[in-house]
Coordinates of C-alpha atoms (C1' of nucleotides) in Angstrom, one line a residue:
Chain N
M9 CA 30.2 57.8 18.0
L10 CA 27.6 60.4 17.6
T11 CA 26.8 61.9 14.3
I12 CA 27.7 65.4 13.6
R13 CA 24.4 66.0 12.5
Q14 CA 23.0 64.8 15.9
I15 CA 25.1 67.4 17.3
T16 CA 24.8 70.2 15.4
N17 CA 21.0 69.8 15.3
N18 CA 20.6 70.0 18.6
P19 CA 23.5 71.3 20.8
Q20 CA 21.9 71.8 24.0
E21 CA 20.4 68.6 24.5
I22 CA 23.5 67.0 23.7
I23 CA 25.1 68.9 26.4
D24 CA 22.5 68.6 28.8
R25 CA 22.0 64.7 28.3
L26 CA 26.0 63.9 28.5
K27 CA 25.8 65.8 32.0
I28 CA 23.7 62.7 33.1
K29 CA 26.9 60.7 32.5
N30 CA 28.8 63.2 34.5
F31 CA 30.5 64.3 31.1
D32 CA 30.9 68.2 30.3
A33 CA 30.6 68.5 26.9
K34 CA 29.7 72.3 26.6
E35 CA 33.2 73.4 25.2
R36 CA 33.7 70.4 23.0
V37 CA 30.2 70.9 21.2
T38 CA 30.8 74.5 20.8
Q39 CA 34.3 73.9 18.9
I40 CA 32.4 70.9 16.9
I41 CA 29.8 73.5 15.3
E42 CA 32.3 75.9 15.0
I43 CA 34.8 73.4 12.9
D44 CA 31.8 72.1 11.1
K45 CA 30.7 75.5 9.9
E46 CA 34.2 76.3 8.6
K47 CA 34.7 72.6 7.4
R48 CA 31.3 72.8 4.8
N49 CA 32.6 76.4 4.0
T50 CA 36.0 75.0 3.0
Q51 CA 34.4 71.8 1.3
K52 CA 32.4 74.2 -0.8
E53 CA 35.6 76.0 -1.9
L54 CA 37.4 73.1 -2.7
D55 CA 34.6 71.4 -4.4
D56 CA 34.1 74.4 -6.7
L57 CA 37.9 74.7 -7.4
K58 CA 38.0 71.1 -8.4
A59 CA 34.9 71.4 -10.4
E60 CA 36.9 73.8 -12.4
Q61 CA 39.8 71.8 -12.6
N62 CA 37.8 68.9 -14.0
K63 CA 36.3 71.1 -16.6
I64 CA 39.5 72.4 -17.6
A65 CA 41.1 69.2 -17.9
R66 CA 38.3 67.7 -20.0
E67 CA 38.7 70.9 -22.5
I68 CA 42.4 70.3 -22.6
G69 CA 41.4 66.7 -24.1
L70 CA 39.4 68.0 -26.7
L71 CA 41.9 70.5 -27.8
F72 CA 44.4 68.1 -28.3
K73 CA 42.2 66.3 -30.2
D74 CA 41.5 69.3 -32.7
K75 CA 45.6 69.9 -32.6
K76 CA 45.0 72.9 -31.0
I77 CA 48.2 72.5 -29.1
E78 CA 48.8 76.5 -28.4
E79 CA 45.5 76.6 -26.5
A80 CA 46.0 73.7 -24.9
N81 CA 49.2 74.7 -23.5
E82 CA 47.4 78.3 -22.2
A83 CA 44.8 75.9 -20.2
K84 CA 47.4 73.5 -18.9
A85 CA 49.1 76.6 -17.3
K86 CA 45.9 77.9 -15.8
A87 CA 45.3 74.1 -14.5
I88 CA 48.5 74.2 -12.7
E89 CA 47.6 77.5 -11.1
L90 CA 44.6 76.1 -9.9
K91 CA 45.9 73.0 -8.4
A92 CA 48.3 74.7 -6.4
A93 CA 45.4 76.8 -4.8
S94 CA 43.3 73.7 -4.3
K95 CA 46.4 72.0 -2.7
N96 CA 46.3 74.9 0.1
I97 CA 42.6 74.5 0.6
E98 CA 42.4 70.8 0.7
S99 CA 45.4 70.6 3.4
N100 CA 43.2 73.0 5.4
F101 CA 40.0 70.9 4.8
I102 CA 42.1 67.7 6.0
K103 CA 43.3 69.5 9.1
L104 CA 39.3 70.6 10.0
D105 CA 38.4 66.9 9.3
E106 CA 40.9 65.4 11.5
A107 CA 40.4 67.8 14.1
M108 CA 36.5 67.1 14.1
F109 CA 37.2 63.4 14.4
K110 CA 39.1 63.8 17.3
L111 CA 36.7 66.0 19.0
V112 CA 33.5 63.7 18.0
V113 CA 35.2 60.3 18.8
E114 CA 35.6 61.3 22.2
L115 CA 32.3 62.2 22.9
P116 CA 30.4 59.4 24.6
N117 CA 27.1 58.1 23.7
L118 CA 24.0 59.7 25.1
P119 CA 22.1 58.1 27.9
H120 CA 18.5 57.1 27.6
P121 CA 16.1 59.3 29.1
T122 CA 15.4 56.8 31.6
V123 CA 18.5 56.4 33.1
P124 CA 19.0 57.5 36.8
L125 CA 21.3 60.1 37.9
G126 CA 24.2 59.1 39.9
K127 CA 28.3 59.0 40.2
S128 CA 29.1 55.3 40.9
D129 CA 27.4 51.9 41.1
A130 CA 26.2 52.9 44.7
D131 CA 23.5 55.0 42.6
N132 CA 22.5 52.1 40.4
E133 CA 18.9 51.5 40.6
K134 CA 17.4 48.0 41.6
V135 CA 15.0 46.6 39.1
R136 CA 14.2 43.4 40.6
E137 CA 15.9 40.2 42.3
G138 CA 15.1 36.9 42.3
G139 CA 16.2 33.4 43.8
E140 CA 17.1 32.7 47.2
I141 CA 20.5 33.0 49.3
P142 CA 21.5 29.9 50.7
T143 CA 22.5 29.4 54.5
F144 CA 24.6 26.8 55.6
D145 CA 25.0 24.9 59.1
F146 CA 28.6 24.6 58.5
T147 CA 31.4 26.8 57.5
A148 CA 31.0 27.6 54.1
L149 CA 34.3 28.2 51.9
P150 CA 35.0 30.6 49.6
H151 CA 35.3 29.2 45.9
W152 CA 39.1 29.6 45.7
E153 CA 39.2 27.3 48.7
L154 CA 36.9 24.8 47.1
A155 CA 38.6 24.9 44.1
E156 CA 41.8 23.7 45.8
K157 CA 39.9 21.4 48.0
Y158 CA 38.6 19.4 45.2
D159 CA 41.4 20.0 42.6
L160 CA 39.3 21.9 40.2
I161 CA 41.2 25.1 39.5
D162 CA 44.9 25.6 39.7
F163 CA 45.7 29.1 40.2
K164 CA 49.4 28.8 41.0
L165 CA 49.9 26.7 37.8
G166 CA 48.7 29.3 36.0
N167 CA 50.9 31.7 37.6
K168 CA 53.8 29.4 36.6
I169 CA 52.5 28.9 32.9
T170 CA 51.9 32.5 32.2
G171 CA 51.0 34.8 35.1
A172 CA 48.7 36.0 37.6
G173 CA 45.0 35.9 36.5
F174 CA 45.4 33.0 33.9
P175 CA 43.9 29.8 35.9
V176 CA 44.4 26.1 35.0
Y177 CA 41.0 24.5 34.9
K178 CA 41.3 20.7 35.6
G179 CA 39.4 17.3 35.7
K180 CA 35.6 18.3 37.0
G181 CA 36.8 22.0 36.7
A182 CA 37.6 21.8 33.3
K183 CA 34.1 19.8 32.3
L184 CA 32.3 22.2 34.7
Q185 CA 33.5 25.1 32.0
R186 CA 32.9 22.8 29.1
A187 CA 29.1 22.1 30.4
L188 CA 28.5 25.9 31.4
I189 CA 29.6 27.0 27.9
N190 CA 27.4 24.2 26.0
F191 CA 24.4 24.9 28.2
F192 CA 24.7 28.6 27.4
L193 CA 24.9 28.0 23.8
S194 CA 22.2 25.6 23.6
E195 CA 19.8 28.1 25.5
G196 CA 21.0 30.8 22.6
D197 CA 20.1 28.3 20.0
K198 CA 16.8 27.5 21.5
A199 CA 16.1 31.6 21.6
G200 CA 16.9 31.8 17.9
Y201 CA 20.7 33.0 18.1
Q202 CA 22.9 32.0 15.4
E203 CA 25.9 30.5 16.5
I204 CA 29.3 32.2 15.7
M205 CA 32.7 31.0 16.3
P206 CA 34.8 34.1 15.5
P207 CA 38.4 34.9 15.5
L208 CA 39.9 35.5 18.9
M209 CA 42.2 38.3 17.3
V210 CA 41.0 41.4 15.4
N211 CA 42.8 44.1 13.3
E212 CA 42.7 47.8 14.3
A213 CA 39.8 48.7 12.0
S214 CA 37.6 46.3 13.9
A215 CA 38.9 47.5 17.4
Y216 CA 37.8 50.9 16.2
A217 CA 34.4 50.0 14.9
T218 CA 33.0 48.6 18.1
G219 CA 34.6 51.3 20.1
Q220 CA 37.3 49.7 22.1
L221 CA 40.0 52.1 20.1
P222 CA 40.8 54.9 21.2
D223 CA 38.8 54.8 24.4
K224 CA 40.1 51.5 26.0
D225 CA 43.8 51.3 24.1
G226 CA 45.7 49.8 26.9
Q227 CA 43.3 47.6 28.2
M228 CA 43.6 45.1 25.2
Y229 CA 46.4 43.0 24.7
H230 CA 48.1 43.8 21.5
A231 CA 49.9 41.6 19.2
T232 CA 52.2 44.4 17.6
V233 CA 54.3 42.3 15.1
D234 CA 51.1 42.1 13.1
N235 CA 49.1 45.0 14.8
F236 CA 46.5 42.6 16.0
Y237 CA 44.3 42.9 19.5
L238 CA 43.2 40.0 21.2
I239 CA 39.5 40.2 21.8
P240 CA 38.2 41.7 25.2
T241 CA 35.0 40.0 24.3
A242 CA 33.0 38.4 21.7
E243 CA 31.2 41.5 21.0
V244 CA 34.2 42.9 18.9
P245 CA 34.4 40.2 16.4
I246 CA 30.9 39.4 15.9
T247 CA 29.5 42.7 15.8
N248 CA 32.3 43.4 13.2
I249 CA 30.6 40.9 10.8
Y250 CA 28.4 43.9 10.0
R251 CA 31.1 46.4 9.5
D252 CA 30.3 47.9 6.1
V253 CA 27.0 46.4 5.7
I254 CA 23.9 47.6 4.3
L255 CA 20.8 45.4 5.5
D256 CA 17.3 45.5 4.3
E257 CA 14.8 46.2 6.9
K258 CA 13.5 42.8 6.8
D259 CA 16.5 41.5 8.0
F260 CA 15.7 42.6 11.4
P261 CA 16.4 41.3 14.1
V262 CA 19.7 39.7 13.7
K263 CA 20.7 37.7 16.3
M264 CA 24.0 36.0 17.0
T265 CA 25.6 34.4 19.9
G266 CA 29.2 33.0 20.3
Y267 CA 31.5 31.4 23.0
T268 CA 35.0 32.6 23.0
P269 CA 37.8 33.2 25.6
C270 CA 38.2 37.0 26.7
F271 CA 41.5 38.8 27.0
R272 CA 41.7 41.9 29.3
R273 CA 44.8 43.6 30.6
E274 CA 42.8 45.0 33.5
A275 CA 45.4 47.6 34.1
G276 CA 44.6 49.3 37.4
S277 CA 42.8 46.4 39.3
Y278 CA 43.6 45.0 42.5
G279 CA 42.7 44.0 46.2
K280 CA 40.0 41.8 47.2
D281 CA 38.3 42.2 43.4
V282 CA 41.1 40.0 42.0
K283 CA 40.9 37.0 44.4
G284 CA 40.2 33.8 43.0
L285 CA 37.9 33.9 39.8
N286 CA 36.8 37.5 40.6
R287 CA 38.8 39.0 38.2
L288 CA 41.1 37.3 35.1
H289 CA 42.9 38.3 32.3
Q290 CA 41.6 35.5 30.6
F291 CA 38.1 34.1 31.2
D292 CA 35.3 32.4 29.0
K293 CA 32.2 34.2 28.1
V294 CA 29.2 33.2 25.9
E295 CA 28.1 36.7 24.5
I296 CA 24.7 37.6 22.6
V297 CA 24.4 40.3 19.8
Q298 CA 21.5 41.8 18.1
L299 CA 21.1 44.0 15.5
Q300 CA 17.8 45.9 15.3
N301 CA 15.5 48.6 13.7
P302 CA 15.8 51.7 15.8
A303 CA 11.8 51.9 16.4
K304 CA 12.2 48.3 18.2
S305 CA 15.4 48.3 20.0
Y306 CA 14.1 49.0 23.5
E307 CA 11.7 46.1 22.9
T308 CA 14.9 44.0 22.3
L309 CA 16.8 45.0 25.3
D310 CA 13.9 43.9 27.6
Q311 CA 13.8 40.7 25.6
M312 CA 17.5 40.4 26.2
V313 CA 17.2 41.2 29.8
N314 CA 14.5 38.6 30.3
Y315 CA 16.5 35.8 28.3
V316 CA 19.8 36.4 30.7
E317 CA 17.4 36.4 33.5
N318 CA 15.7 33.2 32.6
I319 CA 19.2 31.3 32.4
I320 CA 20.3 32.5 35.9
K321 CA 17.1 31.5 37.3
K322 CA 17.8 27.8 35.4
L323 CA 21.0 28.0 37.6
G324 CA 19.2 28.3 40.6
L325 CA 21.3 31.2 41.6
P326 CA 20.2 34.5 43.7
Y327 CA 20.3 37.5 41.5
R328 CA 19.5 41.1 41.2
I329 CA 19.2 43.0 38.0
V330 CA 20.3 46.7 38.3
K331 CA 19.8 49.6 35.9
L332 CA 23.0 51.5 35.5
C333 CA 23.0 55.2 36.6
G334 CA 24.6 57.9 34.4
G335 CA 28.0 57.7 36.2
D336 CA 28.4 54.0 36.0
L337 CA 27.3 53.7 32.2
S338 CA 29.8 52.7 29.6
F339 CA 31.4 54.8 27.1
T340 CA 29.3 53.4 24.5
S341 CA 26.1 52.8 25.7
A342 CA 22.8 54.6 26.2
L343 CA 21.1 52.0 28.7
T344 CA 22.5 48.9 30.8
F345 CA 21.0 46.5 32.6
D346 CA 23.7 44.6 35.1
F347 CA 23.5 41.3 36.3
E348 CA 24.8 40.3 39.7
V349 CA 24.8 37.1 41.5
Y350 CA 25.3 36.4 45.1
S351 CA 28.4 34.3 46.0
A352 CA 27.3 32.9 49.2
A353 CA 30.4 32.1 51.1
Q354 CA 32.3 35.6 49.7
E355 CA 29.1 37.3 50.9
Q356 CA 29.1 39.5 47.9
W357 CA 27.2 40.4 44.9
L358 CA 29.3 39.6 41.5
E359 CA 28.6 41.2 38.3
V360 CA 27.9 38.3 35.5
S361 CA 26.4 40.0 32.7
S362 CA 26.0 43.4 31.5
V363 CA 23.1 43.9 28.6
S364 CA 23.2 47.3 26.6
N365 CA 21.5 49.1 24.0
F366 CA 24.0 51.2 21.9
E367 CA 21.7 52.5 20.0
A368 CA 23.2 53.7 16.8
F369 CA 26.7 54.7 18.3
Q370 CA 28.5 51.7 17.2
A371 CA 26.6 51.6 13.9
N372 CA 27.8 54.8 13.2
R373 CA 31.5 53.7 13.4
L374 CA 30.6 50.1 11.9
K375 CA 28.6 52.2 9.0
L376 CA 26.1 49.4 9.4
R377 CA 22.9 50.6 7.9
F378 CA 19.4 49.4 6.6
K379 CA 17.2 50.7 3.8
S380 CA 13.5 50.7 4.4
K381 CA 10.7 50.9 2.2
D382 CA 9.4 54.4 3.5
S383 CA 12.7 56.1 2.9
K384 CA 15.3 56.3 0.3
K385 CA 17.9 57.6 2.8
K386 CA 19.7 54.8 4.7
Q387 CA 19.5 54.8 8.2
L388 CA 21.6 53.5 11.1
A389 CA 21.1 50.3 12.8
H390 CA 20.9 49.9 16.8
T391 CA 23.1 47.5 18.1
L392 CA 22.6 45.4 21.3
N393 CA 24.7 43.1 23.4
G394 CA 24.9 41.3 26.5
S395 CA 27.0 38.5 28.0
A396 CA 24.9 35.3 28.6
L397 CA 26.9 34.4 30.5
A398 CA 30.4 35.2 31.8
L399 CA 31.9 31.9 33.0
P400 CA 34.1 32.5 36.0
R401 CA 32.0 34.5 38.6
I402 CA 28.9 32.2 37.7
L403 CA 31.3 29.3 38.7
A404 CA 32.1 31.0 41.8
A405 CA 28.8 31.0 42.7
L406 CA 27.7 27.8 41.7
L407 CA 30.6 26.3 43.8
E408 CA 30.0 28.3 46.8
N409 CA 26.1 28.2 46.5
Y410 CA 25.8 24.6 45.7
Q411 CA 28.7 23.5 48.4
T412 CA 27.5 20.7 51.0
E413 CA 30.0 19.3 53.4
D414 CA 30.3 16.3 51.4
G415 CA 30.9 17.9 48.0
I416 CA 29.4 20.3 45.6
K417 CA 26.0 19.5 43.9
I418 CA 26.0 20.2 40.2
P419 CA 22.6 22.2 39.2
D420 CA 20.2 20.0 37.8
V421 CA 20.0 21.7 34.3
L422 CA 23.6 21.1 33.8
V423 CA 23.9 17.5 34.6
P424 CA 22.8 16.5 31.1
F425 CA 25.8 18.4 29.8
I426 CA 28.3 17.3 32.6
G427 CA 27.4 13.7 33.1
F428 CA 27.6 13.4 36.9
E429 CA 25.7 15.0 39.7
T430 CA 28.0 15.9 42.5
I431 CA 31.6 17.1 42.8
Chain W
rG2 C1' 59.4 32.2 4.2
rG3 C1' 60.4 32.4 -1.8
rA4 C1' 58.0 33.0 -6.8
rA5 C1' 54.3 34.3 -10.0
rA6 C1' 49.4 36.3 -11.1
rG7 C1' 45.4 39.1 -9.4
rA8 C1' 41.7 42.9 -6.5
rU9 C1' 36.4 46.9 -10.7
rG10 C1' 28.9 48.0 -8.6
rG11 C1' 24.5 42.6 -4.9
rC12 C1' 27.1 38.7 -7.8
rA13 C1' 29.8 37.5 -12.9
rG14 C1' 32.6 40.0 -15.7
rA15 C1' 34.8 44.0 -19.9
rG16 C1' 37.3 48.4 -19.4
rU17 C1' 45.3 49.7 -20.1
rG18 C1' 45.8 57.8 -19.8
rG19 C1' 40.8 62.2 -21.9
rU20 C1' 32.4 63.2 -21.3
rC21 C1' 34.1 56.0 -17.4
rG22 C1' 30.6 56.3 -12.0
rA23 C1' 32.0 52.6 -15.2
rA24 C1' 30.2 48.2 -21.1
rU25 C1' 27.3 43.5 -20.8
rG26 C1' 25.1 39.1 -18.2
rC27 C1' 22.8 37.6 -13.7
rG28 C1' 20.2 39.4 -9.9
rG29 C1' 16.9 43.3 -7.4
rC30 C1' 12.7 46.8 -8.1
rG31 C1' 8.5 49.0 -11.2
rG32 C1' 5.4 47.9 -15.3
rU33 C1' 3.0 45.6 -19.9
rC34 C1' 0.8 41.2 -21.1
rU35 C1' -1.9 37.0 -18.1
rU36 C1' -7.4 34.6 -14.1
rG37 C1' -2.4 34.1 -11.4
rA38 C1' 2.3 32.8 -12.2
rA39 C1' 6.3 31.6 -15.6
rA40 C1' 8.5 33.4 -20.3
rA41 C1' 9.0 37.5 -23.1
rC42 C1' 9.4 42.8 -23.5
rC43 C1' 9.8 48.2 -21.6
rG44 C1' 11.8 50.9 -17.7
rU45 C1' 14.7 51.2 -13.4
rU46 C1' 18.5 50.0 -9.7
rG47 C1' 26.3 51.4 -6.2
rA48 C1' 28.0 54.9 -1.7
rG49 C1' 28.9 59.1 0.4
rG50 C1' 29.3 64.6 0.8
rA51 C1' 26.8 69.5 -0.7
rU52 C1' 21.9 71.9 -1.9
rC53 C1' 15.2 73.8 -1.0
rA54 C1' 16.4 71.2 -5.5
rA55 C1' 20.0 70.9 -9.2
rA56 C1' 24.3 71.7 -11.3
rC57 C1' 28.7 69.9 -8.7
rC58 C1' 32.6 67.1 -5.4
rU59 C1' 34.6 62.0 -3.6
rC60 C1' 35.0 56.8 -4.0
rC61 C1' 37.1 51.0 -9.3
rG62 C1' 41.4 46.7 -2.1
rG63 C1' 44.1 50.5 1.5
rG64 C1' 47.7 54.7 1.4
rG65 C1' 51.2 57.6 -1.4
rG66 C1' 53.0 59.5 -6.3
rU67 C1' 53.5 60.9 -11.7
rU68 C1' 50.2 64.1 -15.1
rC69 C1' 46.2 69.6 -17.2
rG70 C1' 43.9 64.9 -16.8
rA71 C1' 44.5 58.2 -13.7
rA72 C1' 40.1 52.3 -12.9
rU73 C1' 44.3 52.7 -16.5
rC74 C1' 51.3 54.7 -15.3
rC75 C1' 54.9 54.1 -10.9
rC76 C1' 55.8 52.9 -5.3
rU77 C1' 54.1 50.8 -1.2
rC78 C1' 51.0 48.1 2.2
rU79 C1' 47.0 44.5 2.7
rC80 C1' 44.4 40.5 1.2
rU81 C1' 43.2 36.5 -2.7
rU82 C1' 44.6 32.5 -6.0
rU83 C1' 48.7 28.9 -7.7
rC84 C1' 53.3 26.6 -7.3
rC85 C1' 57.5 25.7 -4.1
rG86 C1' 59.3 25.5 1.6
rC87 C1' 57.6 24.4 6.5
rC88 C1' 53.8 22.3 9.7
rA89 C1' 48.8 21.0 13.6

RNA sequence: GGAAAGAUGGCAGAGUGGUCGAAUGCGGCGGUCUUGAAAACCGUUGAGGAUCAAACCUCCGGGGGUUCGAAUCCCUCUCUUUCCGCCA
């Protein structure tokens, strides 16, 4: 959520920058400025009235002590009058406040100045690529056929137990999942990220604080009896550790990582994108999260991009990194780098990681602040996160790229975690 | 699931209707003393809003109510602890 001050201080800049996200903010910003003015006036009026009431209440106390009952009763009458007046103003104030929140909460984050113009993923800017796309002298199979051939993943069984998008990993398939999780977590550990094992369900306040609500309502599984949401990413519970927290400047950077299953309803998805492991309702992911001083957050974003790149390199997968254009950038993000790996039998690039700087957008809702020695005022921190990495598409690419006619080779770096060399 | 007790500032812990935004202790910060440190002593130390600044307003788990006035009384929700029941 943008701060009101951000908007009122520089309305034209907000409008211009949101255009890059293909968001027309003009009307909304104008309304916000108007309501803000009205709200301030109302608040002043209300505060003054309350001050008077407080004063009278104090006087009444003293009058009673002095046994001046008559005078006290007169004052009481006046206080009742004032109270009625302030009730009206207060209800008006609440209305304004609610209207304001509604307007502000639906404004996306401002894109970073370096975000390229564009409407869709076709306009994303390639940053760099690496690895080599394998060639086969036999007919390469897509991962869903490999999964069946070697009995690694049973999609049909998942359909039976739960429904589409809930695959069952079996035998070496399950072991491969476990090895990948361990590998990712141990990389995080080496890079100084504290490992977190968070709850897989969150309450409404948490879902709001990281911006899933109200924007992505309907995309999360909702346990209505207790009003809990199944997490769509570990970002939600891990970032919420720092909801309503005031850090000290010297605590930065806070680095956390965590493995969790992720649950997404993916309402509206269809077609070839959902084939096999490409899009699931439940999948595993290791997430990295950092909280940083605003002055250093873009430096940190670069570090996180390098970190993810390094993991993909270790797995020997062909990859490319793209900087998302304005139109492809998420609601909450200021700057995002996506990682895609090439899945050699599908002949398709698959998105496996998204590394973003949210600047103060999440922190504002989280009320995550820090105090610094140069300023008395508490400032909002910056939050960043990235997948490092999401498993299913990595698994798809590994199976497809490492296949031979006799089996599937395990990448060297995973062998210590899995205990065998081929499938 | 049933019963009881409780939720107060970074922590501990007073406060049961009237200068209480809140005693006290610990911790933090600044200072005196010291070569330095410790101890001792002095001062300072919650968050948000409004303002050039102040006066001022809001916040004692969340929400609602009673009252001229609520941390204090009532209702409700959430959470914690203990006991019982159930159970990996």
